[in-house]
Coordinates of C-alpha atoms and ligand atoms in Angstrom, one line a residue:
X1 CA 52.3 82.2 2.0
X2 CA 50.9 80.7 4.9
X3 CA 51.8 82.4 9.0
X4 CA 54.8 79.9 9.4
X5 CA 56.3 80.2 6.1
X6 CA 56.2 84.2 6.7
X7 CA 57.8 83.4 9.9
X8 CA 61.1 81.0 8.8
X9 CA 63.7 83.2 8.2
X10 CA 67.5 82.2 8.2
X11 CA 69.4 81.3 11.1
X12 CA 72.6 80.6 10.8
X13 CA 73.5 77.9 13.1
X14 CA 76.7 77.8 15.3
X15 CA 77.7 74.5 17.8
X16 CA 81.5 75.1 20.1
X17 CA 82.1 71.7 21.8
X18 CA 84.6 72.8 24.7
X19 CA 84.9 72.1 27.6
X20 CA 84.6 75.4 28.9
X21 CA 80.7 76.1 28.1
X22 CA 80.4 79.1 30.3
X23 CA 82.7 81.0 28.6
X24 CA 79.8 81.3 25.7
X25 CA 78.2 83.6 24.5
X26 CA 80.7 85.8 26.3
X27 CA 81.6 88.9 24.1
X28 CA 79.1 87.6 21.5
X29 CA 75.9 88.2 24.2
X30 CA 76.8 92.1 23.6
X31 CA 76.6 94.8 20.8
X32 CA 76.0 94.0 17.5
X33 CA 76.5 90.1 17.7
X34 CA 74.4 89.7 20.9
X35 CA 71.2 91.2 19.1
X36 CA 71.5 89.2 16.7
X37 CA 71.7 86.4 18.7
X38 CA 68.2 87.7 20.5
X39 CA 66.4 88.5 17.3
X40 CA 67.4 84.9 16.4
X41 CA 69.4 86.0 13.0
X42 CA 72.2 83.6 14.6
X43 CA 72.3 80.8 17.0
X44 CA 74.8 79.3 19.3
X45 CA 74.2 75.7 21.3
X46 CA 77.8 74.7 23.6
X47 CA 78.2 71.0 23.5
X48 CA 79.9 70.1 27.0
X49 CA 82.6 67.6 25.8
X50 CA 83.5 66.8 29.4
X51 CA 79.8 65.2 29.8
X52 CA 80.7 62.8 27.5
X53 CA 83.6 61.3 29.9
X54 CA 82.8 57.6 30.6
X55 CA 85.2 57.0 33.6
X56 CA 84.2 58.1 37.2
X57 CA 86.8 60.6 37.0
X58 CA 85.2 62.1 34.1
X59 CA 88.6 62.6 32.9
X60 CA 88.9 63.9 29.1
X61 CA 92.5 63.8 28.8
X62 CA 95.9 61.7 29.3
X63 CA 99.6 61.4 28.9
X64 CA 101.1 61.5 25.6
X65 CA 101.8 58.6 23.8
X66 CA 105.6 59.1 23.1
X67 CA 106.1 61.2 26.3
X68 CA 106.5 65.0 26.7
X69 CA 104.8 67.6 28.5
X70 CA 101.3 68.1 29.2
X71 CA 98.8 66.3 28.6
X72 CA 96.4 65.1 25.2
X73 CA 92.9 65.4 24.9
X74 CA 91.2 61.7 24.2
X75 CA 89.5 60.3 20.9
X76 CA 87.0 58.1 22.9
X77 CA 85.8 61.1 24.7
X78 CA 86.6 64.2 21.7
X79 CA 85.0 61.4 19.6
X80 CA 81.5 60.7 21.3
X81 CA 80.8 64.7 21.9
X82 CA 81.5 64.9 17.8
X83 CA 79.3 62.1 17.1
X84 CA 76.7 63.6 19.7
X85 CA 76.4 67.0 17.0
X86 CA 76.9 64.8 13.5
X87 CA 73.8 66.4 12.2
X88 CA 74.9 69.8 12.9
X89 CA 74.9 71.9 9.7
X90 CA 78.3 73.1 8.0
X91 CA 81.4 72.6 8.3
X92 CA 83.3 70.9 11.2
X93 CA 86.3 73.3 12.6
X94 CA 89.1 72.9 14.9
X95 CA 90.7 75.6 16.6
X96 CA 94.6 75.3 16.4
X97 CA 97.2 77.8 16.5
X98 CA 98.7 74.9 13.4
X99 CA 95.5 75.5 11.2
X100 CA 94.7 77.4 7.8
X101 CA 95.0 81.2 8.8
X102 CA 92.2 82.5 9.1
X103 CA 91.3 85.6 6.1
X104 CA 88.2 87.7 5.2
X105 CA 87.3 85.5 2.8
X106 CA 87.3 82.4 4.6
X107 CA 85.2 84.3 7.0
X108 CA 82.9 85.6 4.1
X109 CA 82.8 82.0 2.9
X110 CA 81.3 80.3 6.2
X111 CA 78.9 83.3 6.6
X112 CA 77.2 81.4 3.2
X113 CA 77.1 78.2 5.2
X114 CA 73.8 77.2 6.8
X115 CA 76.5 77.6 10.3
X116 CA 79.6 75.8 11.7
X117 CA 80.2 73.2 14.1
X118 CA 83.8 74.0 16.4
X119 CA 85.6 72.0 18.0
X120 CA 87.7 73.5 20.9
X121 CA 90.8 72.3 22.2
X122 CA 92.6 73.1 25.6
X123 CA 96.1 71.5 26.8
X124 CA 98.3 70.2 24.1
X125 CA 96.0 69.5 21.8
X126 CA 93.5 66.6 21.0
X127 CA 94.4 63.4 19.3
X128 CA 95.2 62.8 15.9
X129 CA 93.1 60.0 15.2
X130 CA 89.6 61.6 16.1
X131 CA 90.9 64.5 14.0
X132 CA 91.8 62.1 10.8
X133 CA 88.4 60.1 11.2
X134 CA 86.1 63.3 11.3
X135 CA 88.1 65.1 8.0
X136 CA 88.3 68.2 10.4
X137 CA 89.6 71.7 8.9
X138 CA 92.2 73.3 11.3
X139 CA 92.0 76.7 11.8
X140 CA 93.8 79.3 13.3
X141 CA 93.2 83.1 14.5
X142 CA 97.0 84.5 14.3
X143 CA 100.2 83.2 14.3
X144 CA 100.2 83.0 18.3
X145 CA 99.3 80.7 21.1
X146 CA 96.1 81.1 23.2
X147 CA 95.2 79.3 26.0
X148 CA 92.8 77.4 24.4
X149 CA 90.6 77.1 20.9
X150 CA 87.6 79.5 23.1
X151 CA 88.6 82.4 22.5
X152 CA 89.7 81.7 19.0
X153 CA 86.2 80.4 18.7
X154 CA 84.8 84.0 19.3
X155 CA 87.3 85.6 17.6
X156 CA 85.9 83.5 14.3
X157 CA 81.8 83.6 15.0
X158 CA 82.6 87.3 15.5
X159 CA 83.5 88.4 12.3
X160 CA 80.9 85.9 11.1
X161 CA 78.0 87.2 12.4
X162 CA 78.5 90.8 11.5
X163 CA 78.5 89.3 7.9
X164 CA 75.2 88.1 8.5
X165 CA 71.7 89.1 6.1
X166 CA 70.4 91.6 8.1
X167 CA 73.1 91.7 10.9
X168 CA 74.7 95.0 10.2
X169 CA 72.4 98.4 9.8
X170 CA 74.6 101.2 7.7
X171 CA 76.0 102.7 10.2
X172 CA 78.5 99.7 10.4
X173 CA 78.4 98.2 6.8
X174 CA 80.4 100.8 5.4
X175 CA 83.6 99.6 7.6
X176 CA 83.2 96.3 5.3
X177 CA 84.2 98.2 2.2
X178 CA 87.9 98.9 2.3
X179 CA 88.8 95.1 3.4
X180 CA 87.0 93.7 1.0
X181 CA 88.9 95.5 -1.7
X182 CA 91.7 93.8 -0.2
X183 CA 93.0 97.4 1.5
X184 CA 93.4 98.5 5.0
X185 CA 91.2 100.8 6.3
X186 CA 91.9 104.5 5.6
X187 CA 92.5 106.8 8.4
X188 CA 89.1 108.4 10.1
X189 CA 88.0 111.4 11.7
X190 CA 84.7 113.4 13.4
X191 CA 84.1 117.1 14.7
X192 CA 85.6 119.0 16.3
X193 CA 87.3 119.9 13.0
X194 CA 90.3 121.4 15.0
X195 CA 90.9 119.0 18.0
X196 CA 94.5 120.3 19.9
X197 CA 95.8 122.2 16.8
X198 CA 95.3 119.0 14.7
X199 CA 92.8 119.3 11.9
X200 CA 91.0 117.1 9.8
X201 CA 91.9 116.9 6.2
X202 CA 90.6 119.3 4.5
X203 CA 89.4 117.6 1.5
X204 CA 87.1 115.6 3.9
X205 CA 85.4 119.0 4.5
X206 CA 84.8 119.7 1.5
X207 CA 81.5 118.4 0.0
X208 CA 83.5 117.2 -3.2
X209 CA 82.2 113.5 -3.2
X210 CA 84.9 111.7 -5.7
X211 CA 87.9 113.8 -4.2
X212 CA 86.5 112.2 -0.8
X213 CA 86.9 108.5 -2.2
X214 CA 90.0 108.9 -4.0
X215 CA 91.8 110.2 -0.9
X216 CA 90.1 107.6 0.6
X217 CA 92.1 105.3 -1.5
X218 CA 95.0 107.0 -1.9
X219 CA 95.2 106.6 2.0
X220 CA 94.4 103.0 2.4
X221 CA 97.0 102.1 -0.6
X222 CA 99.3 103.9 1.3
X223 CA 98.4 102.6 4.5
X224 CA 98.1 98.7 3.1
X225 CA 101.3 99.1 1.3
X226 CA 103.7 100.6 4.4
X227 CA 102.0 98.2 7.1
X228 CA 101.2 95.0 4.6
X229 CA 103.4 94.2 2.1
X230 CA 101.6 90.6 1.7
X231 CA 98.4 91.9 1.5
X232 CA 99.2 94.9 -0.7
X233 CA 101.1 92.6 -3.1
X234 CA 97.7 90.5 -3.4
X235 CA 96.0 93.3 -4.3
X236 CA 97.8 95.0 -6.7
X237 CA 97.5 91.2 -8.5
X238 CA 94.3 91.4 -8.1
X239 CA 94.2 94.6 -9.4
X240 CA 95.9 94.2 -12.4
X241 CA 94.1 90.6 -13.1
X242 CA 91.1 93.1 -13.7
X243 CA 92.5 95.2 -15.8
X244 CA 93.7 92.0 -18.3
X245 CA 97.7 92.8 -17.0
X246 CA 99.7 90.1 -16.3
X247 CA 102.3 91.9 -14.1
X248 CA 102.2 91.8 -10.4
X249 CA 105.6 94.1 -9.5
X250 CA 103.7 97.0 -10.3
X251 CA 105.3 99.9 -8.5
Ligands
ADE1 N1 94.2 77.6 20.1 C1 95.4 78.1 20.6 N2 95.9 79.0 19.9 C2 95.1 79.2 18.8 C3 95.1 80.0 17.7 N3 96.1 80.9 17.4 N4 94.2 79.9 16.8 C4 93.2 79.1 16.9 N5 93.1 78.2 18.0 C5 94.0 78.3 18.9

C-alpha cells in the first residue's frame, strides 16, 4: 500500500444549502458528532443559497402565485445553488414537515451513502417546479412545524453520523441495540443502588447474564407496546415473519 492509500479512509460527505449558513455545524461541532467532524470521519460544506440571488436586492423569494400568505422561495435562485453542488455525492433531500417520515432505517440507509446533499427551506416553502426538475425526496423530522428545514437538517445528520464506521466507541453502541430490534429502550439505572428509598431492580444486581437480557426485553416489549402501538405492531410482524408465522395479532 503506498502512504496515501493508507491514509484514504471514508468520509462521508454532507452539503445543507440554506440560507442560514451560520447556523452549521451548530450542535453537530460538539460531543460525539463534532469529533468526528475534526477527525474527518464526516464532513459538512453549507452552500449559501442567498449568494446565488441575481437581482440587486439579492432577494430569494416572492409572492405566491395564486395568492396567500407569506411568501415562496424562487426556482431561478433554489435552482442555481442546486446546480452549483450537482456533483455532490448521495442523495438530494428536502426538509419539509410534508415529506416521508423520517425512521431508523432510513437513517441507517443514508449512513451507507457516500453522504447527502440537503436542501433547506424557510417561509412557505420553495417552489414546486425546482423540486419536480431535481427528483428531490421530501423529508420530514416529526409530524410538526419548525421554523425552517435547519434544524430538521441537524436533527437528520445527527442520527447519521453516530451510525458512522468508527463514530461510536462502546460506551455508546450499545444504545443502538434495542431500536434496531424495532423496541424502545428499556428502562436504565447506575449506583447508588438505593437512591431516595427507590432501588434498582434487583435482577440487574445480580450477575445472572441471560436473566439480565430477558428483563431487558421483557421491559422494552412492555415499554414499546404501552407507549407505541405502531411500532410494537411492526415488530411483533417482524417477529413472527422470522419464526415462518403468518399472524400479526399476536397477543
Ligand atoms: N421544516 C419545517 N418543519 C419541518 C419538519 N417537521 N421536518 C422537516 N423539515 C421541516
Amino acid at each position: 500500500m503506498t502512504d496515501t492509500a493508507s491514509q484514504d479512509k471514508f468520509c462521508w460527505e454532507a452539503t445543507v444549502l440554506t440560507l442560514y449558513p451560520e447556523m452549521f455545524p451548530g450542535s453537530l461541532g460538539q460531543s460525539l458528532a463534532g469529533r468526528a467532524l475534526k477527525s474527518g470521519l464526516w464532513s459538512l460544506e453549507t452552500v449559501d443559497i442567498r449568494s446565488f440571488a441575481s437581482d440587486k436586492h439579492r432577494s430569494v423569494d416572492d409572492t405566491p402565485s395564486g395568492g396567500g400568505a407569506g411568501m415562496v422561495m424562487r426556482p431561478d435562485v433554489v435552482g442555481a445553488a442546486l446546480a452549483s453542488v450537482a456533483e455532490q455525492p448521495g442523495p438530494l433531500l428536502y426538509l419539509s414537515p410534508r415529506g416521508r417520515l423520517i425512521d431508523q432505517d432510513f437513517v441507517r440507509g443514508l449512513a451507507a451513502e457516500p453522504g447527502v446533499t440537503l436542501l433547506c427551506g424557510r417561509y412557505e416553502g420553495v417552489d414546486q417546479r425546482v423540486l419536480d426538475a431535481h427528483n428531490i425526496v421530501e423529508v420530514s423530522v416529526g409530524d410538526y412545524v419548525l421554523s425552517g428545514g435547519e434544524p430538521a437538517a441537524l436533527v437528520l445528520m445527527d442520527a447519521v453520523v453516530r451510525l458512522l464506521p468508527g463514530v461510536m466507541g462502546n460506551n455508546e453502541s450499545s444504545h443502538e441495540e434495542s431500536f434496531e430490534e424495532g423496541l424502545l429502550e428499556y428502562p436504565l439505572y447506575t449506583r447508588p443502588a438505593n437512591w431516595q428509598g427507590r432501588e434498582v431492580p434487583e435482577v440487574l444486581t445480580s450477575g445472572h447474564h441471560d436473566n439480565i437480557r430477558l428483563w431487558r426485553l421483557a421491559q422494552a416489549e412492555e415499554i414499546t407496546k404501552a407507549r407505541r402501538p405502531d411500532l410494537w405492531a411492526r415488530y411483533l410482524k417482524r417477529r413472527n415473519e422470522a419464526r415462518g408465522m403468518n399472524r400479526a395479532d399476536e397477543e
